[in-house]
CSV table of C-alpha atoms in Angstrom, one decimal:
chain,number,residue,atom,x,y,z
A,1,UNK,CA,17.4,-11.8,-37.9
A,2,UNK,CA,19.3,-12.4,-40.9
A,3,UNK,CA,16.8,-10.1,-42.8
A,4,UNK,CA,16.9,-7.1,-40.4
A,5,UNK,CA,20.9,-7.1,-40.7
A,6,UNK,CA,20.7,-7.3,-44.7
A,7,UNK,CA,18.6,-4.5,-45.1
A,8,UNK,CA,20.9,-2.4,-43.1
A,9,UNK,CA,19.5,-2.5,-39.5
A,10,UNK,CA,21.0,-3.8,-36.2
A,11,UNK,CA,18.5,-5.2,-33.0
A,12,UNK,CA,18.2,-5.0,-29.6
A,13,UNK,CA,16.8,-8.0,-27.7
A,14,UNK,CA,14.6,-7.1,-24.6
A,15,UNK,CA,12.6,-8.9,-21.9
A,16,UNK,CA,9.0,-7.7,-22.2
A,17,UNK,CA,9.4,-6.2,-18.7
A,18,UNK,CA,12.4,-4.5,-19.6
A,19,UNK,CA,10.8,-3.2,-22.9
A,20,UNK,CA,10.2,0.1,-21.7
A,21,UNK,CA,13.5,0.9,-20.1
A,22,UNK,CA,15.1,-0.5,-23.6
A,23,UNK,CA,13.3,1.7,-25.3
A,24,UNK,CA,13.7,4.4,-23.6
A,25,UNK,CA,17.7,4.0,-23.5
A,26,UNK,CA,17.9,4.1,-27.3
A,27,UNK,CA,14.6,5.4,-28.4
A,28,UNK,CA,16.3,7.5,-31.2
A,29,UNK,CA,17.4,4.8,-32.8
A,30,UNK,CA,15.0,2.5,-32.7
A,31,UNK,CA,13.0,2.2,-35.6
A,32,UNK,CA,10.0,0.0,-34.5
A,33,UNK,CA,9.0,-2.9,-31.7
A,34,UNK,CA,8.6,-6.1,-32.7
A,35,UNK,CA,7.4,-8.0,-29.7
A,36,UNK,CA,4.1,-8.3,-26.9
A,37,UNK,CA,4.4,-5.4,-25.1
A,38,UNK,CA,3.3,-6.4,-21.5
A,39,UNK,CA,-0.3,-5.7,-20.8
A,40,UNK,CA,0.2,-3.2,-17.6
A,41,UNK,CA,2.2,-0.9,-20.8
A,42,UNK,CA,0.2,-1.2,-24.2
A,43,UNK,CA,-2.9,0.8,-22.4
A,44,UNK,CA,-0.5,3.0,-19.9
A,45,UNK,CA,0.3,6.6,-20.4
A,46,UNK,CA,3.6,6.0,-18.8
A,47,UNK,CA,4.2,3.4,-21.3
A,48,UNK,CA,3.2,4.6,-24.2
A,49,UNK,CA,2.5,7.2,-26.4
A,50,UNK,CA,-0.1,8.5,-28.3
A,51,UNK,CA,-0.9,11.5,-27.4
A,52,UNK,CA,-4.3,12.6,-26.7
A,53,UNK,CA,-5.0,16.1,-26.1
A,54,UNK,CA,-8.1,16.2,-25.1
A,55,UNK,CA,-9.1,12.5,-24.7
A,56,UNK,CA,-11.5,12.2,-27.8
A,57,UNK,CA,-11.4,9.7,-30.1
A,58,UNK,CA,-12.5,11.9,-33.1
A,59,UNK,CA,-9.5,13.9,-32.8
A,60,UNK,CA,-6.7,11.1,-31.8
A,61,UNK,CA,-3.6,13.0,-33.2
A,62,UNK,CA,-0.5,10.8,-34.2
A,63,UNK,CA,2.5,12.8,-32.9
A,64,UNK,CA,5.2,13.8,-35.7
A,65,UNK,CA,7.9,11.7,-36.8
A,66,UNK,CA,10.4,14.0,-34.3
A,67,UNK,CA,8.3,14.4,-31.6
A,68,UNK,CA,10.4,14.4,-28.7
A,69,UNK,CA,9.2,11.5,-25.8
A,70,UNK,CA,10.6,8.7,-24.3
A,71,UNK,CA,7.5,6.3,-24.1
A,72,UNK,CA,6.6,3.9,-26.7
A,73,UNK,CA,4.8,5.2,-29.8
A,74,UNK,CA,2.1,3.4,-30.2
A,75,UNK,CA,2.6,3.3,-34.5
A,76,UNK,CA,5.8,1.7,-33.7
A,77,UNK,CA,4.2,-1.1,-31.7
A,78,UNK,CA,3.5,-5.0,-33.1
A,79,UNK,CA,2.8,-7.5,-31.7
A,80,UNK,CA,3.1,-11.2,-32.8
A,81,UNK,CA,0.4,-14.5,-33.1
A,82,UNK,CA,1.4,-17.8,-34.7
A,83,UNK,CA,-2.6,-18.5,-34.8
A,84,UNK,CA,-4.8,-15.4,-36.4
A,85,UNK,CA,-6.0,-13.7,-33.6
A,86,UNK,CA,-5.4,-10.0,-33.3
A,87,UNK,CA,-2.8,-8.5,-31.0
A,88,UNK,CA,-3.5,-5.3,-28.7
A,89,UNK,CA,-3.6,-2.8,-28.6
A,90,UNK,CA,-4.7,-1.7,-32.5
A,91,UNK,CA,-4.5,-5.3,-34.3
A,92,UNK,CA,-5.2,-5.3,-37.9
A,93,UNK,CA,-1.5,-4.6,-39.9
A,94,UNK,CA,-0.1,-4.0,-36.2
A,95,UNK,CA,-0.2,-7.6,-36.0
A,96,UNK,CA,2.8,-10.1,-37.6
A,97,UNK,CA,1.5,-13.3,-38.9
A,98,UNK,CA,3.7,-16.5,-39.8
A,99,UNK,CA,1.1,-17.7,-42.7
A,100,UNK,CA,-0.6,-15.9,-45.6
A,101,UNK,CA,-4.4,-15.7,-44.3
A,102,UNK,CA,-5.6,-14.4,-47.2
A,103,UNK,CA,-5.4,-17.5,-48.9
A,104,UNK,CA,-8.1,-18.6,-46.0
A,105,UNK,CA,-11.1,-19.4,-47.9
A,106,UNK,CA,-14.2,-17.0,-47.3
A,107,UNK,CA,-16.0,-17.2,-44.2
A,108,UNK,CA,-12.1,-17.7,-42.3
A,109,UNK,CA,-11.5,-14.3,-42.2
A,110,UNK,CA,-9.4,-13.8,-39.2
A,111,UNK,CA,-6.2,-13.0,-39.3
A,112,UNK,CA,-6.8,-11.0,-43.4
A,113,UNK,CA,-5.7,-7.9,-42.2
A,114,UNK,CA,-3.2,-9.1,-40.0
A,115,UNK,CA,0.9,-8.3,-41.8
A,116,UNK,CA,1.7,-11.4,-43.7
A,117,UNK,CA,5.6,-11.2,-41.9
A,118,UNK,CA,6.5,-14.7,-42.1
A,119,UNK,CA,9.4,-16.8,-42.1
A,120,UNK,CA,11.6,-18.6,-44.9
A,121,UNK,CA,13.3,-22.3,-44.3
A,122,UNK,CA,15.3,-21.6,-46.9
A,123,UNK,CA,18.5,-20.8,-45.3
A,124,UNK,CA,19.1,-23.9,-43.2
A,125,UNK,CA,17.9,-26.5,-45.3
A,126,UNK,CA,19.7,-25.7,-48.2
A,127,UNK,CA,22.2,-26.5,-46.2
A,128,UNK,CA,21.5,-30.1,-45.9
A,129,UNK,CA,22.3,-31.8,-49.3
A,130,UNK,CA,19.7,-33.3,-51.4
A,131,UNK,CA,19.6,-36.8,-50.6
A,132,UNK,CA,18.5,-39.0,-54.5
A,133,UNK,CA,15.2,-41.0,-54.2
A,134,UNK,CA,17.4,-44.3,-54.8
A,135,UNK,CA,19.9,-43.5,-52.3
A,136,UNK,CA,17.1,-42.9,-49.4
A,137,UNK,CA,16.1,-46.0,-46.5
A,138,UNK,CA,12.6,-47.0,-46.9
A,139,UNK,CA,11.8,-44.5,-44.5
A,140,UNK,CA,8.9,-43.1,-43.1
A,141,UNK,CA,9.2,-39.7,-40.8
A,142,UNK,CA,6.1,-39.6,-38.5
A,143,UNK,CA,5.8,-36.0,-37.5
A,144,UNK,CA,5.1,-35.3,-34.0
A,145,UNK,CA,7.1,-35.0,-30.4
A,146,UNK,CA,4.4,-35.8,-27.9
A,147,UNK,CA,2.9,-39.1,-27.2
A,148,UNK,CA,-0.3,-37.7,-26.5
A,149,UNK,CA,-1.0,-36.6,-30.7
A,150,UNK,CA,-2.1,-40.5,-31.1
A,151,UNK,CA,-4.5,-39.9,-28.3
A,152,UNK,CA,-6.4,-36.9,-29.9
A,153,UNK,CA,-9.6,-37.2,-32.3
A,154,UNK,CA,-7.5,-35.3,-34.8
A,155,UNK,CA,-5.2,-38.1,-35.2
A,156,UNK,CA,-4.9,-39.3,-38.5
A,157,UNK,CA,-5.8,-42.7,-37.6
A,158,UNK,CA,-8.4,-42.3,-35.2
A,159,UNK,CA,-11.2,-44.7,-34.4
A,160,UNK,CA,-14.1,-43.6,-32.5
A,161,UNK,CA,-14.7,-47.3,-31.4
A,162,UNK,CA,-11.1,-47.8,-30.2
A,163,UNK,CA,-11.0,-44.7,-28.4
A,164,UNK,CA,-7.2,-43.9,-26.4
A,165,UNK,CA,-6.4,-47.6,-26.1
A,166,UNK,CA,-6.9,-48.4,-30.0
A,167,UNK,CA,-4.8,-45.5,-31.0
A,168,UNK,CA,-1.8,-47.1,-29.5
A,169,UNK,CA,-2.2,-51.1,-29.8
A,170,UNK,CA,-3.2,-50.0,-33.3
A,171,UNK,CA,-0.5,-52.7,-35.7
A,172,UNK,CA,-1.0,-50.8,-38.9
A,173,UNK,CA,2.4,-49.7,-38.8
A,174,UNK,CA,3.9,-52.9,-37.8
A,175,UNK,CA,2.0,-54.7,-40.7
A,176,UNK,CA,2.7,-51.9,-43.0
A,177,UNK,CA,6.3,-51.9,-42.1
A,178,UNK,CA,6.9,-55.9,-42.9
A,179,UNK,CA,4.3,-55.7,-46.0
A,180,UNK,CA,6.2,-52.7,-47.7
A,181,UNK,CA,9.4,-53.1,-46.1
A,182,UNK,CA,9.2,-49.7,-44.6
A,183,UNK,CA,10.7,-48.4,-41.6
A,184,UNK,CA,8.9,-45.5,-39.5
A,185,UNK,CA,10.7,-43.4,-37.8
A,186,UNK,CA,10.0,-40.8,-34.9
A,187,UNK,CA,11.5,-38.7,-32.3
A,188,UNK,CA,12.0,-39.2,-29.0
A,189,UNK,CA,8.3,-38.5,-28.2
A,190,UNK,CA,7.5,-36.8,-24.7
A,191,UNK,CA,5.0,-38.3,-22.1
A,192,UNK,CA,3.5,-34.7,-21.4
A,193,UNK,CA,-0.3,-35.0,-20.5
A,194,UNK,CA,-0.5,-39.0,-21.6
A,195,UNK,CA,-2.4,-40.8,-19.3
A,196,UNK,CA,-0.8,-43.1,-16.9
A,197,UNK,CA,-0.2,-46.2,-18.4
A,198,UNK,CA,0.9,-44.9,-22.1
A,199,UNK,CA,4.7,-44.8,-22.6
A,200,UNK,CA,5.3,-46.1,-25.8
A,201,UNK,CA,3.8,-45.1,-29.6
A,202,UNK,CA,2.1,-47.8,-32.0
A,203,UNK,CA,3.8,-51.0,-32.5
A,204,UNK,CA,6.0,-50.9,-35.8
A,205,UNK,CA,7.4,-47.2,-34.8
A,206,UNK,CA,10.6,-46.9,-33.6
A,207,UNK,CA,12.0,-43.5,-31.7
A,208,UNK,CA,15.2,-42.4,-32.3
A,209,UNK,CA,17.3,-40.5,-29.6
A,210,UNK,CA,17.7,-36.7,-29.5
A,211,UNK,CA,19.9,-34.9,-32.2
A,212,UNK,CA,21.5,-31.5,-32.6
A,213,UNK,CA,19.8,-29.9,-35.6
A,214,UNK,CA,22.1,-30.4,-38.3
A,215,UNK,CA,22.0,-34.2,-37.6
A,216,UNK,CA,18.4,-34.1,-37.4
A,217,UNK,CA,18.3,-32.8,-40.9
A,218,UNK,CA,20.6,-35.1,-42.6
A,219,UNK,CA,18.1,-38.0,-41.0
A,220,UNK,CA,15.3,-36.6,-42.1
A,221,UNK,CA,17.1,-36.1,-45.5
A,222,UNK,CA,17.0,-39.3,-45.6
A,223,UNK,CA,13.0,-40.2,-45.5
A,224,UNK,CA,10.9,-40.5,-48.5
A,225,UNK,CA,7.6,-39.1,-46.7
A,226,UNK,CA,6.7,-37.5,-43.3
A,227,UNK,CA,4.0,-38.2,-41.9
A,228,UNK,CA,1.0,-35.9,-40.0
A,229,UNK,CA,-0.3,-37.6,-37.1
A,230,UNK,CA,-3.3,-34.5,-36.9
A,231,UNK,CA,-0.9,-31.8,-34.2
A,232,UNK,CA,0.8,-29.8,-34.3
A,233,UNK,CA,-0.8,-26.8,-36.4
A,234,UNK,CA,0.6,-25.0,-39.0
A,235,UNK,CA,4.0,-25.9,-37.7
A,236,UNK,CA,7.5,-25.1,-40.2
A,237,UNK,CA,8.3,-29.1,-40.0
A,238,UNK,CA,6.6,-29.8,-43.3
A,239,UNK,CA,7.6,-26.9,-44.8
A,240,UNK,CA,11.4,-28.0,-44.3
A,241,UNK,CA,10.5,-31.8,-45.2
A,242,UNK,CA,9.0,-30.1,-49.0
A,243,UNK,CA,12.4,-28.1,-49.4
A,244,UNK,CA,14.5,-31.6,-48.7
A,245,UNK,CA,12.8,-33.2,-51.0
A,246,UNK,CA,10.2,-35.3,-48.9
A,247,UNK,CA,6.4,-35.6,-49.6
A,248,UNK,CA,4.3,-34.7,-46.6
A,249,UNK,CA,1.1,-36.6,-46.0
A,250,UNK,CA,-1.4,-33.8,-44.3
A,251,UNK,CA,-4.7,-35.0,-42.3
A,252,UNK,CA,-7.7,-33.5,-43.3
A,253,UNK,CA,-10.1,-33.6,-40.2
A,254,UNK,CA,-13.1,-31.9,-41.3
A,255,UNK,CA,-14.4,-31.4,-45.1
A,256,UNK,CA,-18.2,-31.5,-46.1
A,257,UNK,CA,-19.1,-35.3,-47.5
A,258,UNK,CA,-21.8,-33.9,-50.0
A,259,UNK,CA,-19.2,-32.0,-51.5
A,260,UNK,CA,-15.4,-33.8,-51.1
A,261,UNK,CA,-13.6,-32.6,-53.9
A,262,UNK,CA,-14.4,-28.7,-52.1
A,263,UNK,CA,-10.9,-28.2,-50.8
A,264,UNK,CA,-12.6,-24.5,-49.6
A,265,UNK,CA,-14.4,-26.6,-46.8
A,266,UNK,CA,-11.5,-28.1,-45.7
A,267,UNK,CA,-10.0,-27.9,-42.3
A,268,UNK,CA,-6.6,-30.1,-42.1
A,269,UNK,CA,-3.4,-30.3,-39.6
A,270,UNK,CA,-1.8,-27.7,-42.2
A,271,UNK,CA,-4.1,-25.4,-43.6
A,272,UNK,CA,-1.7,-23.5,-45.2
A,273,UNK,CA,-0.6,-26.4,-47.6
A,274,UNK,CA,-4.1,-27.0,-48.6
A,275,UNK,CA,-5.5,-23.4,-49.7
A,276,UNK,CA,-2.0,-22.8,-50.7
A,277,UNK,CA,-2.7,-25.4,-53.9
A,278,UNK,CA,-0.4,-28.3,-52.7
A,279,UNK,CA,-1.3,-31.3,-53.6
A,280,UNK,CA,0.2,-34.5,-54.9
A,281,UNK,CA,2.7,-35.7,-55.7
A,282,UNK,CA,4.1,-33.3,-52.5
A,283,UNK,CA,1.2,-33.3,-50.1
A,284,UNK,CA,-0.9,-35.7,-49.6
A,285,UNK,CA,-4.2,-34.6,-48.0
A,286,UNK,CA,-5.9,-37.7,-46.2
A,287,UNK,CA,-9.1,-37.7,-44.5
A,288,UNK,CA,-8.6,-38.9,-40.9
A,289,UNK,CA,-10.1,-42.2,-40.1
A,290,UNK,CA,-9.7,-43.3,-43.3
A,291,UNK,CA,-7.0,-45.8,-43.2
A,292,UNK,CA,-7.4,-46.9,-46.8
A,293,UNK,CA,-6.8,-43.5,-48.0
A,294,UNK,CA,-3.7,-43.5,-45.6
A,295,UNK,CA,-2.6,-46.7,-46.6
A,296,UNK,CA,-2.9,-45.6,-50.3
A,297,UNK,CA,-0.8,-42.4,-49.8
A,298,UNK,CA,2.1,-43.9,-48.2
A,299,UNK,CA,2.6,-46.3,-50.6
A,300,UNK,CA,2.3,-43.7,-53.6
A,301,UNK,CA,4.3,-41.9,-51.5
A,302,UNK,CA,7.3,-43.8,-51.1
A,303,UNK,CA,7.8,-44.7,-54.4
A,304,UNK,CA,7.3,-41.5,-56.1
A,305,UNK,CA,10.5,-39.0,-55.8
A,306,UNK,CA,10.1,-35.1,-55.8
A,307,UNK,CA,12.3,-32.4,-56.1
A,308,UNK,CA,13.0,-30.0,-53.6
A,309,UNK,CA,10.6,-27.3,-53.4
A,310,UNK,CA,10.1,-23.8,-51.3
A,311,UNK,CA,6.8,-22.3,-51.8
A,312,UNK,CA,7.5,-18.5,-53.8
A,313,UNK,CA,6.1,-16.1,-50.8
A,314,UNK,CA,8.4,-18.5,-48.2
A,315,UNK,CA,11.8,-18.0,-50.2
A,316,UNK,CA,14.5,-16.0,-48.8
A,317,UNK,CA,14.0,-12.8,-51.1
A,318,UNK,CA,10.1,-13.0,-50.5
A,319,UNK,CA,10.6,-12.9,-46.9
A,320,UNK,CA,13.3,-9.9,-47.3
A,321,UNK,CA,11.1,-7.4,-49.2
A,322,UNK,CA,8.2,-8.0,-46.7
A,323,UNK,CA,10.7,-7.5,-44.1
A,324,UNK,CA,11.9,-4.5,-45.5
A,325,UNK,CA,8.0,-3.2,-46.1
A,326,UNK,CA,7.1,-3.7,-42.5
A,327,UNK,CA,10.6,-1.4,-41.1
A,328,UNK,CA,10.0,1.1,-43.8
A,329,UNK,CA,6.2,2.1,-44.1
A,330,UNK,CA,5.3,5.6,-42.5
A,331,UNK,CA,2.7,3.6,-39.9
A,332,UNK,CA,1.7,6.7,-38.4
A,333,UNK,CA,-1.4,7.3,-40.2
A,334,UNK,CA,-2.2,4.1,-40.6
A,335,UNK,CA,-2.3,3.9,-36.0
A,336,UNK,CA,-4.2,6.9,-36.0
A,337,UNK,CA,-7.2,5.6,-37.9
A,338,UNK,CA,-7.3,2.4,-36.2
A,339,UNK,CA,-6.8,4.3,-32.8
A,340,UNK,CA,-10.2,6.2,-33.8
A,341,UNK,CA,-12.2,2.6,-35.0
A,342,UNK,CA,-10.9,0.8,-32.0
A,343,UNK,CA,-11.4,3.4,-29.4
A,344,UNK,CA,-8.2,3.5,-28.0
A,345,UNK,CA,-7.9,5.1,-24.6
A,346,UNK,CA,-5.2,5.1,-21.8
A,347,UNK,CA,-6.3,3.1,-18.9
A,348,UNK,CA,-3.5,5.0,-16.9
């Protein structure tokens, strides 16, 4: 939001079912739509416009800039995915995507011709003061707010032996937290889809209650590594941990053993962080299962301070100029050929 009012432009917040009457209550004005259009619109010639004269894909025309209508035109239309998939109706740049996939290796291609949009962290955590490596607890951050991340076969620790019931009567945290003298600290993690009988995390974690942001940060500002447990994906947590200072230990749970070293063939909890070139001392990539490894990072972890650190396409004034690509692009011709590759037809 910040970006749209630097550059100069105001917003209107709609319901998706209420799109179409907002639109068409300031449609001079409005510049483009970012949002998912509800499905009974983005194929309706009630809804939206493209005008097709004779129905023919060949000749799809894209109306001119002052055409006068009240529906939605179809080159001001974009949808949003946190994953890579496409959005309807025309996908490709039509789509906003919160992570650079063209630093996807070959062969994970969706998402490529999605718009890199993003998002920057910047803003609020340089809010939260930079805590000094000697003045920080011996503090461990584990990442996560359901119970149920120890029970998955992502999970950074898991054992296919133990199975659900190893995950949590699992004491490597207890006996790393009175080896090490480190304390590990989580949220107040939600029973959502844990089987009966689970309540309570690993011994040796303990769960702190529920904090307004700010007070969140200045905790977490206070940790000297967070910790992935596997889920969530992609998620802006470590992101904001790397711009306080704190080293993020990232699962990897697929990678080809004849080849190791081949980040390329990775496939972690954060991709972005690995085909992005993070690596120590800042990210940690650990294999899951492989406890050692685990065992190895944390320690390196907590001893070894880094500096704050916002990756260049995340900062503030990255984020603005692709902000201010995406409201000022003609997209007109750029709907009308992808209307005519992906067929586009009103289905009423």
């Amino acid at each position: 939001m910040d970006a749209i009012h630097k550059l100069g432009y105001s917003m209107i917040i709609a319901r998706p079912e209420r799109l179409h009457k907002a639109y068409r209550r300031y449609h001079k004005n409005v510049h483009l739509v970012i949002g998912d259009a509800p499905p009974d619109c983005i194929y309706n010639s009630h809804c939206i416009y493209a005008d097709f004269d004779d129905g023919s894909i060949q000749s799809t025309p894209v109306p001119p800039p002052n055409a006068k209508h009240l529906n939605l035109p179809i080159w001001k239309l974009f949808g949003t995915n946190w994953w890579s998939n496409p959005t309807e109706p025309l996908s490709g740049p039509f789509t906003l995507s919160p992570e650079p996939y063209d630093f996807w290796p070959p062969g994970r291609d969706a998402g490529k011709e999605n718009f890199y949009l993003g998002y920057t962290v910047e803003p609020t955590c340089m809010d939260t003061p930079y805590v000094p490596q000697g003045q920080r607890s011996r503090q461990a951050y584990i990442f996560g707010k359901y119970l149920g991340y120890f029970l998955l076969k992502d999970y950074i620790l898991w054992d296919e032996k133990g199975g659900m019931k190893g995950s949590l009567n699992d004491d490597f945290y207890l006996d790393f937290s009175q080896k090490e003298n480190v304390t590990f600290l989580a949220g107040h993690l939600s029973l959502s889809q844990v089987p009966e009988g689970f309540t309570s995390p690993p011994r040796g974690i303990i769960q702190h209650e529920r904090l307004a942001r700010p007070e969140f940060q200045r905790m977490l500002a206070n940790s000297r590594v967070m910790v992935g447990l596997g889920n969530p994906l992609l998620s802006p947590t470590p992101y904001e941990a790397l711009c306080l200072g704190i080293a993020f230990i990232n699962p990897v749970r697929r990678l080809d053993k004849n080849d190791l070293n081949n980040k390329q063939t990775w496939v972690g909890q954060h991709d972005a962080l690995i085909y992005g070139g993070l690596d120590e001392p800042s990210v940690y990539h650990v294999e899951a299962g492989d406890r050692e490894g685990f065992r190895a990072a944390l320690r390196k972890a907590m001893s070894t301070p880094i500096e704050r650190y916002i990756p260049p396409h995340m900062r503030s004034s990255a984020f603005l100029g692709r902000m201010k690509t995406l409201l000022e692009t003609d997209w007109r011709p750029i709907a009308k050929k992808l209307m005519q590759i992906t067929g586009y037809k009103y289905h009423s």
